[in-house]
Short mmCIF file of C-alpha atoms in Angstrom, two decimals:
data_model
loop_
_atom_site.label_atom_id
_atom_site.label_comp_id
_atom_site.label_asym_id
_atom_site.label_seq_id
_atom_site.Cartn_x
_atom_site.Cartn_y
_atom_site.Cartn_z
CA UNK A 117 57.07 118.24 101.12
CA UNK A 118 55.71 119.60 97.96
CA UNK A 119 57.54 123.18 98.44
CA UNK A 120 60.64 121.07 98.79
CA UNK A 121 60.49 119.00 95.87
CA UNK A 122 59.65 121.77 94.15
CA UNK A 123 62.27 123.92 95.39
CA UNK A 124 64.68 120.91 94.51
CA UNK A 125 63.02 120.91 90.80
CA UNK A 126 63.85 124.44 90.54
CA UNK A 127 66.84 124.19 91.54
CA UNK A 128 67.80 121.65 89.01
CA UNK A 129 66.72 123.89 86.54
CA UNK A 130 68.58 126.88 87.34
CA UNK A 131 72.08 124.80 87.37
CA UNK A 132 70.99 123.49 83.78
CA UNK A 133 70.34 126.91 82.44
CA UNK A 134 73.77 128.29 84.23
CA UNK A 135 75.75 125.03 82.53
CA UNK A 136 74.01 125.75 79.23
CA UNK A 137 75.07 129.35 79.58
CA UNK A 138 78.58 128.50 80.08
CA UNK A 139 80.32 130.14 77.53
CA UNK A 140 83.95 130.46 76.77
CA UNK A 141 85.96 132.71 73.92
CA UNK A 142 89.15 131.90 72.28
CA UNK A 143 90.78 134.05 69.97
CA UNK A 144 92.69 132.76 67.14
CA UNK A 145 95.71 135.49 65.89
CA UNK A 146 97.81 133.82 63.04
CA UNK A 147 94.65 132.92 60.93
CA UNK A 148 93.69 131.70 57.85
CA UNK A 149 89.71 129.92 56.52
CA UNK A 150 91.40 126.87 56.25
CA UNK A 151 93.29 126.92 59.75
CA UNK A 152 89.76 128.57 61.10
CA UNK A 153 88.00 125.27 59.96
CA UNK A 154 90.68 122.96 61.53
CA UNK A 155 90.37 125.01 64.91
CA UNK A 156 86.35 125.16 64.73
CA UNK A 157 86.49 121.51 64.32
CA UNK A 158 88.78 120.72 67.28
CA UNK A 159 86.71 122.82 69.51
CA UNK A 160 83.14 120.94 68.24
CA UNK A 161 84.84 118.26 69.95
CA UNK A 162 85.44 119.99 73.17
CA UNK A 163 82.06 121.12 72.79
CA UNK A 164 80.56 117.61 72.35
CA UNK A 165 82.98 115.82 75.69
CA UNK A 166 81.55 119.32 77.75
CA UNK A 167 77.52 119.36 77.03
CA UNK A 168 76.13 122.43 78.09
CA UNK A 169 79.72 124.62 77.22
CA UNK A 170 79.81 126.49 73.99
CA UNK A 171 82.81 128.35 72.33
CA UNK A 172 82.99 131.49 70.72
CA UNK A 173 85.50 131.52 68.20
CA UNK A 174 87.20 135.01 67.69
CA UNK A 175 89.76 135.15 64.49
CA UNK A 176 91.77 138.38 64.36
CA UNK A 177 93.85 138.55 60.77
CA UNK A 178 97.43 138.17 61.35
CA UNK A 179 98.63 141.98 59.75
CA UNK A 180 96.08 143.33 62.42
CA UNK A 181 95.27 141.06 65.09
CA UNK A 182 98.20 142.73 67.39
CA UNK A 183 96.75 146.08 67.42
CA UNK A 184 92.36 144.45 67.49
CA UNK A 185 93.67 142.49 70.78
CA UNK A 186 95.30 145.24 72.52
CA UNK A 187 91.74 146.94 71.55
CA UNK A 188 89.93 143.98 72.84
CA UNK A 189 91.94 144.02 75.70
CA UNK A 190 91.82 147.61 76.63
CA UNK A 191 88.21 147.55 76.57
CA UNK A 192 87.88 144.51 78.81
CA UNK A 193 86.75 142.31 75.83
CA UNK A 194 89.24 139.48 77.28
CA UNK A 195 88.64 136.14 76.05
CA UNK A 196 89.25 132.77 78.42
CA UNK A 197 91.85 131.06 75.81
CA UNK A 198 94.02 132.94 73.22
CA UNK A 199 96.64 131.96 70.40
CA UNK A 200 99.91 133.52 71.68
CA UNK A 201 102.73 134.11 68.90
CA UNK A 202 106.32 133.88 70.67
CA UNK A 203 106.54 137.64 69.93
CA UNK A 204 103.64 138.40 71.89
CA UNK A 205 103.88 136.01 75.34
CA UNK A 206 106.69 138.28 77.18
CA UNK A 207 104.47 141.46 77.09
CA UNK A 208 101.10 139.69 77.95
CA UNK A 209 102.93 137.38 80.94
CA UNK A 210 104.92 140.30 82.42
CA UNK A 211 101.66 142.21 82.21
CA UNK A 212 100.07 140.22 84.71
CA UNK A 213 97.48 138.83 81.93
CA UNK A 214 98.36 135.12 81.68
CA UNK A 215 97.68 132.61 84.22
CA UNK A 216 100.05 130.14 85.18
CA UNK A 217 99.99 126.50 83.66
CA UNK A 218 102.09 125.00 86.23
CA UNK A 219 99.20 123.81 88.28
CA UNK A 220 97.57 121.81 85.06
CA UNK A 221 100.45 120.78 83.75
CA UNK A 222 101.82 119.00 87.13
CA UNK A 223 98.24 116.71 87.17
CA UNK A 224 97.87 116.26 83.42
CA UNK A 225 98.27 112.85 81.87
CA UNK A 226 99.73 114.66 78.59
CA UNK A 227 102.32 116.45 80.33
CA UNK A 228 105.17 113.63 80.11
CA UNK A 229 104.22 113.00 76.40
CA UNK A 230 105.36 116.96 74.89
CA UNK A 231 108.80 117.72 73.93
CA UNK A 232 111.32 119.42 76.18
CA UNK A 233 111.52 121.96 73.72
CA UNK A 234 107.71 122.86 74.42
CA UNK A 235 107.80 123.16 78.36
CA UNK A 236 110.98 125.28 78.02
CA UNK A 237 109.80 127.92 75.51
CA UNK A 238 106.29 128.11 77.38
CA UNK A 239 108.86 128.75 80.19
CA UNK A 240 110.42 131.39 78.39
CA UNK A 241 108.87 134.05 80.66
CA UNK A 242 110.00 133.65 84.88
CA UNK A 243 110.31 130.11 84.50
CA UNK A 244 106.85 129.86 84.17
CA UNK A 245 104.03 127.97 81.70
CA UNK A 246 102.36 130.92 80.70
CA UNK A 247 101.63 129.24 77.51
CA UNK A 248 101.82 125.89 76.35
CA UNK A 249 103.59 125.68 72.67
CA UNK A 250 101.62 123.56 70.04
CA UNK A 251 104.19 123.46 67.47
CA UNK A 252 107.57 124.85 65.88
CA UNK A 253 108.43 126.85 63.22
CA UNK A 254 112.42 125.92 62.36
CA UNK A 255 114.43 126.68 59.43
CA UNK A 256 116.23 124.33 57.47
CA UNK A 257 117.32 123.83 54.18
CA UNK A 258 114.78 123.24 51.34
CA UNK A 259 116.89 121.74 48.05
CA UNK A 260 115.93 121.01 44.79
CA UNK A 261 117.78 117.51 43.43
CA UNK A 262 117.07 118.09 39.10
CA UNK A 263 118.49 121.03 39.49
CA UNK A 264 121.71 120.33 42.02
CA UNK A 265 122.46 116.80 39.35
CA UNK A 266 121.98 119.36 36.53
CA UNK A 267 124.55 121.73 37.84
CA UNK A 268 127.03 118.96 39.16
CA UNK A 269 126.26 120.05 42.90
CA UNK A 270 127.23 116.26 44.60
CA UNK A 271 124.23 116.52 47.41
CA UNK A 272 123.20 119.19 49.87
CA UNK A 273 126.17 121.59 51.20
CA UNK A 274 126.90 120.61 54.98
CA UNK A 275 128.70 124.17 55.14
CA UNK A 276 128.91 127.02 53.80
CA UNK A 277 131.57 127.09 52.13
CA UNK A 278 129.66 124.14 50.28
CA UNK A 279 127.15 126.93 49.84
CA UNK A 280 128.77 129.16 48.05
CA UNK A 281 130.75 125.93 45.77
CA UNK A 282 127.19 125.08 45.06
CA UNK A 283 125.84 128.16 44.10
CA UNK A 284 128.55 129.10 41.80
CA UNK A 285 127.94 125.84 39.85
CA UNK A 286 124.30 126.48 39.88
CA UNK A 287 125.08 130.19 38.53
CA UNK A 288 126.12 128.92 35.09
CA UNK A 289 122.62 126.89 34.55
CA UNK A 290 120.18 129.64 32.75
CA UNK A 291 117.76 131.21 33.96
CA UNK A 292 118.34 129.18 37.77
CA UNK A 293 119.50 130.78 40.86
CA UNK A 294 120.62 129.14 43.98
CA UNK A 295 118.87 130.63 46.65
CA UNK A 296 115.51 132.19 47.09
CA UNK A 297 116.53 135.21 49.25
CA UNK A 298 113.89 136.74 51.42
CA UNK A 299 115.24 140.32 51.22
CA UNK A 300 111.22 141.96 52.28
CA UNK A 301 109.36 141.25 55.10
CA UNK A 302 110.12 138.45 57.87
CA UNK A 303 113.33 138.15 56.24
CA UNK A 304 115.32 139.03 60.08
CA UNK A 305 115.62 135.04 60.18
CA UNK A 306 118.51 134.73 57.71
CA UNK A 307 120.68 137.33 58.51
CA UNK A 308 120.41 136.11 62.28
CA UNK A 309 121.37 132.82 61.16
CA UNK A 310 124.20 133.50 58.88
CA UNK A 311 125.66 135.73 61.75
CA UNK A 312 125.47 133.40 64.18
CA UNK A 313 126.61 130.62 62.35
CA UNK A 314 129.83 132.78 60.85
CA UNK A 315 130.48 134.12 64.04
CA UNK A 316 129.82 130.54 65.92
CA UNK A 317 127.56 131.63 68.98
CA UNK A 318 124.29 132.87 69.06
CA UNK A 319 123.98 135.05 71.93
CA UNK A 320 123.17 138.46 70.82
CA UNK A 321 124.72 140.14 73.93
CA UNK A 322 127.28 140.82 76.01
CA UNK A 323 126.80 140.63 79.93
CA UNK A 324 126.49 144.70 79.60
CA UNK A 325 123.93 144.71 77.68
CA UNK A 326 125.80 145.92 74.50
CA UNK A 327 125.13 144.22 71.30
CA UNK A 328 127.10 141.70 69.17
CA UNK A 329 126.00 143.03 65.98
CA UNK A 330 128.87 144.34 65.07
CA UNK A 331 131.56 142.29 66.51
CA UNK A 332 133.50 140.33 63.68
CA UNK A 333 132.22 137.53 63.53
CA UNK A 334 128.29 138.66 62.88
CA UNK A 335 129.48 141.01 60.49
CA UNK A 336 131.24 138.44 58.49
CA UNK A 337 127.60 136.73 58.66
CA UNK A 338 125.66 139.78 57.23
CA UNK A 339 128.91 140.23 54.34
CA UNK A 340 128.10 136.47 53.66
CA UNK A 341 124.61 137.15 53.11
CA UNK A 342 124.98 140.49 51.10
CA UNK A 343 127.41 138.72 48.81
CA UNK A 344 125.08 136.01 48.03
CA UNK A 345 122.58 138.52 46.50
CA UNK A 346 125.59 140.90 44.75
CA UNK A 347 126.96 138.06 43.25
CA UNK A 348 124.06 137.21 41.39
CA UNK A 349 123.31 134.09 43.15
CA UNK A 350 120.04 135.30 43.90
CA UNK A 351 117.33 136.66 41.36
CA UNK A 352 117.63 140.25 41.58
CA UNK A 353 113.84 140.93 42.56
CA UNK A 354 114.84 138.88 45.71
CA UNK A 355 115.64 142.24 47.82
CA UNK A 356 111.89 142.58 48.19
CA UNK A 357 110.44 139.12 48.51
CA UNK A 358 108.38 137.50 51.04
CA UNK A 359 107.39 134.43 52.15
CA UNK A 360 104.92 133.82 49.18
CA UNK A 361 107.63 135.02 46.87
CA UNK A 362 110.47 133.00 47.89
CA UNK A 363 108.09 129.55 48.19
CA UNK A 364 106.87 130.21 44.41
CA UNK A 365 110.52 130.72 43.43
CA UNK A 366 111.60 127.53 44.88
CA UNK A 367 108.57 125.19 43.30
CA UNK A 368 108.72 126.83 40.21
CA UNK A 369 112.36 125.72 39.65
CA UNK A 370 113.74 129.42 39.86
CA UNK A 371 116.15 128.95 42.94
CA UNK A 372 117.72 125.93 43.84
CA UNK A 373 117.47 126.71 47.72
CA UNK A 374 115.63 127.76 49.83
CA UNK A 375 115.53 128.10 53.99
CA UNK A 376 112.02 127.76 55.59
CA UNK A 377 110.17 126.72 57.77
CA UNK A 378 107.90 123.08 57.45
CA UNK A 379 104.69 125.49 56.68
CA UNK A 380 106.24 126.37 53.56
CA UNK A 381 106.07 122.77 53.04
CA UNK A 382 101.94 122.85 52.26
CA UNK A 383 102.85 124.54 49.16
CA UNK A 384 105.46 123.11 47.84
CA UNK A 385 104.54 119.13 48.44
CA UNK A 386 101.13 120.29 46.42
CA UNK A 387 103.65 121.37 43.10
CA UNK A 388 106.54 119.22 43.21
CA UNK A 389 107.23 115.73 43.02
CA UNK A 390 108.47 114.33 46.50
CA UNK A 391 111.41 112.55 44.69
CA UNK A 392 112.73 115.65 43.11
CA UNK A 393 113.65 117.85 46.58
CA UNK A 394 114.57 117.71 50.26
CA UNK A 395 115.16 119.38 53.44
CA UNK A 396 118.24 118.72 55.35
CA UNK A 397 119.97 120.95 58.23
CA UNK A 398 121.39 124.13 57.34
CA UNK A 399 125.11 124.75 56.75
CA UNK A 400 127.75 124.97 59.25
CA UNK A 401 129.72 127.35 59.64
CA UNK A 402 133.77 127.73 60.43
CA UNK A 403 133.02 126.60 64.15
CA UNK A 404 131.32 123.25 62.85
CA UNK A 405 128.18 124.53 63.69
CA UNK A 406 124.78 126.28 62.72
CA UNK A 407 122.13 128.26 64.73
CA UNK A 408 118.65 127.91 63.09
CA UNK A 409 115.96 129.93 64.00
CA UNK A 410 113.14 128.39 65.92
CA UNK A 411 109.35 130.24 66.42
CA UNK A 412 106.66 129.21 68.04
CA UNK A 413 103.17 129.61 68.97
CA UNK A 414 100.49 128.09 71.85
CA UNK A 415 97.62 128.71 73.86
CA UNK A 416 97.11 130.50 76.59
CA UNK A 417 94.89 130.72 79.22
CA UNK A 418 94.10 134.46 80.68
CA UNK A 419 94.16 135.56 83.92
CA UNK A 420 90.48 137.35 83.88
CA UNK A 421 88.93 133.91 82.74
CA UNK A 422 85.87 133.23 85.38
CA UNK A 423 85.96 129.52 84.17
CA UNK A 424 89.42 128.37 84.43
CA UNK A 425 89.16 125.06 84.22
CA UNK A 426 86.39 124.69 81.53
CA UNK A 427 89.15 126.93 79.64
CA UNK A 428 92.20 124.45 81.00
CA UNK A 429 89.85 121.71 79.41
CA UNK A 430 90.08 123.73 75.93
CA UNK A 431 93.82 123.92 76.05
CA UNK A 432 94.01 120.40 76.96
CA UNK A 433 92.03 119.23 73.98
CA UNK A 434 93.86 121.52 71.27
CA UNK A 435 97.12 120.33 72.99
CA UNK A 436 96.15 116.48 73.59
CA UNK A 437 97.66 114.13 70.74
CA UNK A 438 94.50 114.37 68.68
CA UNK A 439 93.98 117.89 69.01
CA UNK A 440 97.87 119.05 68.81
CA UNK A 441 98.60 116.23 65.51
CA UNK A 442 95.34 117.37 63.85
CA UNK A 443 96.15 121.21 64.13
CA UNK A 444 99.85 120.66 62.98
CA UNK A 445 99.08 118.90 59.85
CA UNK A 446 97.23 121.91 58.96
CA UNK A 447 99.35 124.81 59.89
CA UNK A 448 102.57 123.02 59.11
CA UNK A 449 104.39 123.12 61.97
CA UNK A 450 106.57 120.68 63.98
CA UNK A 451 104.41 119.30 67.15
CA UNK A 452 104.93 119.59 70.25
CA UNK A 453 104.13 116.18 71.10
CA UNK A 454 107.02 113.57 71.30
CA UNK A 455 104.84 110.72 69.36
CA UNK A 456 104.70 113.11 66.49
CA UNK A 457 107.31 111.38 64.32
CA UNK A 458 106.14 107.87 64.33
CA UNK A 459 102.65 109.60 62.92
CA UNK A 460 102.96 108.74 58.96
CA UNK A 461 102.40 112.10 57.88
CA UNK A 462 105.57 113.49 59.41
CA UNK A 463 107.39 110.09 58.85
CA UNK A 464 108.09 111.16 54.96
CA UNK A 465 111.52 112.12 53.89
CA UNK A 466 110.57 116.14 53.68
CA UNK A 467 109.53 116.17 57.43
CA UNK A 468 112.86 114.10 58.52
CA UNK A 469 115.28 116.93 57.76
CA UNK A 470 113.60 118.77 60.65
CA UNK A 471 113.47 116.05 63.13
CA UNK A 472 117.35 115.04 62.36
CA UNK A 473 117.99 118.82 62.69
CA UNK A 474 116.79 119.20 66.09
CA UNK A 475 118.46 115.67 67.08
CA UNK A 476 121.97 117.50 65.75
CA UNK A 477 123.83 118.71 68.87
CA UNK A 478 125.76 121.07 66.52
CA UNK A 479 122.45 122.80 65.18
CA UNK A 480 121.72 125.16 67.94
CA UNK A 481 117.85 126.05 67.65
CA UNK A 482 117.75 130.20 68.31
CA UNK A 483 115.24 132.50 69.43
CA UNK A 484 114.93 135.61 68.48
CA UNK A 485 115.58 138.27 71.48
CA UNK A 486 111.54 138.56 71.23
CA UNK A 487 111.38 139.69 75.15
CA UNK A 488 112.42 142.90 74.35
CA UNK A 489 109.61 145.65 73.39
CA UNK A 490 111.61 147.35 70.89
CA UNK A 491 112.06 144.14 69.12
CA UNK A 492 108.96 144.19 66.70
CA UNK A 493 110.23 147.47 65.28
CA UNK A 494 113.50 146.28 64.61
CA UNK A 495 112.35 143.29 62.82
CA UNK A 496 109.07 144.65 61.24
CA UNK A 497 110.89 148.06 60.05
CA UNK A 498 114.65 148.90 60.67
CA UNK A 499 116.05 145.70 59.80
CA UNK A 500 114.19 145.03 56.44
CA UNK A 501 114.98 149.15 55.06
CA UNK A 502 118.98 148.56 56.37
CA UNK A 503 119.23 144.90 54.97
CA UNK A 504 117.75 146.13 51.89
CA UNK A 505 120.10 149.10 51.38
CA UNK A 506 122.90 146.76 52.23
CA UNK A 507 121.63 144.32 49.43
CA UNK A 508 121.75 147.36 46.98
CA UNK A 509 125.22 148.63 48.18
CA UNK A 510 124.14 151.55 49.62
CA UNK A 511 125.40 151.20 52.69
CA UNK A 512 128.02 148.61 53.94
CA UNK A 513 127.05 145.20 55.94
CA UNK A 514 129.56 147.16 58.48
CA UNK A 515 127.49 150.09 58.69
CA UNK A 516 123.86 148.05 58.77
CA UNK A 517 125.81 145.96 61.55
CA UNK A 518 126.12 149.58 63.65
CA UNK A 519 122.95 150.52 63.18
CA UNK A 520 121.48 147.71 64.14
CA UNK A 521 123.99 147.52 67.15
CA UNK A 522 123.50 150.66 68.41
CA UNK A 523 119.85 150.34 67.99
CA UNK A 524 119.76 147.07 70.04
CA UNK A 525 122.41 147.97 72.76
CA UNK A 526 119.53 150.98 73.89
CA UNK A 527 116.71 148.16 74.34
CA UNK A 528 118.80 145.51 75.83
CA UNK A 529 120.05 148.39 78.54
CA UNK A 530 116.56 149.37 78.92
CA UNK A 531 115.30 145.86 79.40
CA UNK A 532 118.30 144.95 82.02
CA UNK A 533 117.61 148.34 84.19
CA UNK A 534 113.71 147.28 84.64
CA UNK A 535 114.74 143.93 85.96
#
């Protein structure tokens, strides 16, 4: 009897040590101390509803973190639960590295509470939750009201024809510009939504896998864009601004307007009066309507995990409505969940634009054509040297529309012969 109850004892005590042992690894990719915190303090909570599970909390930097997890992952350093950027989810998922949501989401009380938007970009890859989104980076127009009354502008321009009326007015004010063009890095997003929106679809193909680029419409788009900066109606520096650059030039009263997304939003809510600026949809163009760009970034769970649901558990907490609305406030993005609006901090004014721009049938949300491998190149490199050259009249917007055409019509072949 005694062997037994001490075998029992034992027992016990090995299944303690193995729960304390549990540990799981998430790595963070788009990081920042501050975001870092929010996430750390998330996961304490995890931590606290899972005794005996700890977390180890992996944060790449964002310039590098592509490269250090293709490293990690290489070496079979594969965490449980990752931050996947949009950019990254088709290579990981067709890889065979991401396990399927599906079976959490169909059982998880959550599930009926997150956008549409959300289960159809974590579908993105084979119809398939290979990552749940926790929020959504969309453009839309930032505008500043002193200046627009100053000028004579009568509101924010629906089109763009308004654009340009508005800008021109704006032009005479000195030392102001009208809009704070991103002409440097991550700068892709505008001239995909001015071609779009000029050439009224957003499809960036034809069914043989040949690009739109140059077709007429898109290149009356890029032209658009290219005049805006030739014609003085942005600060001539603008050709090699960032993000940082083009957020200081809005809040400081340089440019008038500005397209971002609502993390841009941090910085310029801690400088500016809320009364003196808002964010409405962007302009339409001559079909009555406008394609913003939409990003977006989630968790994932991988496929090598040997505790899948502790890590489901993890997911579930970051994406639950505390977790998700927590996380969001911080980063600056739109939730995923559907309650998010009614939560006062995205009830104000600012964060209304961006909810009445994804309730407007006629402002098509795009994605960029991510899936394909040769697309981080593109954006990263060849677009941002042609666009710039363009900007400078070195070349034409008809001759950055071929290259970019040509360029794209090679990976979009590619891509359809592997399917």
């Amino acid at each position: 009897m005694r062997t037994l109850i001490a075998a029992t004892l034992f027992a016990t005590l090995m299944a303690g040590t193995a729960l304390a042992d549990t540990k799981l690894k998430l790595v963070e990719v788009i990081t920042s101390p501050e975001r870092t915190e929010t996430l750390k303090s998330i996961v304490a909570k995890f931590e606290a509803a899972n005794p005996g599970t700890t977390v180890e909390v992996i944060s790449l930097p964002w310039g590098e973190a592509f490269q250090k997890f293709a490293t990690m992952a290489s070496a079979g350093e594969i965490p449980d639960v990752m931050e996947m950027p949009d950019t990254w989810l088709s290579l990981y998922a067709n890889n065979g590295m991401l396990e399927s949501l599906e079976p959490y989401l169909k059982d998880w009380e959550h599930t009926p509470q997150l956008t549409d938007r959300a289960l159809e970009l974590g579908r993105d890859v084979k119809d398939t939750a290979y990552m749940l989104p926790y929020g959504f980076y969309l453009r839309a127009m930032f505008y500043n009201k002193k200046i627009f009354t100053e000028a004579g502008v009568d509101g924010p321009p629906k089109t763009m024809d308004d654009f340009v009326a508005a800008a021109e007015k704006i032009k005479k004010l000195p030392g102001k510009y009208a809009y704070c063009m991103r002409g440097g890095p991550g700068g892709l997003n505008g001239w995909m939504m001015m071609g779009a929106t000029m050439a009224g679809d957003n499809t960036y193909f034809n069914a043989d896998g040949t690009s739109k680029f140059s077709e007429e419409g898109w290149v009356k788009g890029f032209t658009w864009l290219t005049d805006l900066y030739k014609n003085g109606y942005a600060p001539k520096d603008s050709v090699n601004w960032g993000f940082n650059e083009i957020v200081a030039g809005f809040y400081t009263g340089t440019c008038a307007m500005l397209d971002q997304d609502p993390d841009a939003l941090i910085a310029i809510a801690e400088r500016m009066d809320a009364a003196d600026y808002g964010v409405t949809t962007m302009p339409k163009g001559p079909s009555g309507k406008t394609f913003p760009t939409i990003g977006f970034a989630g968790w994932s769970m991988m496929s090598a995990s040997e505790n899948k649901d502790l890590a489901w558990k993890l997911i579930a907490t970051l994406e639950g409505p505390e977790g998700n609305i927590e996380w969001n406030k911080k980063i600056g993005a739109l939730p995923a969940l559907k309650s998010a609006e009614k939560d006062p901090f995205f009830a104000t004014e600012q964060f209304k634009g961006w909810f009445e721009e994804l309730a407007d049938k006629d402002a098509v949300p795009t994605v960029m054509p991510t899936y394909l491998e040769e697309f981080a190149f593109f954006k990263d490199s060849m677009a941002i040297k042609t666009s710039q050259e363009a900007m400078l009249g070195d070349i034409t917007p008809e001759d950055m529309a071929k290259q970019w055409a040509e360029y794209m019509t090679a990976a979009q072949k590619k891509f359809l012969a592997s399917k």
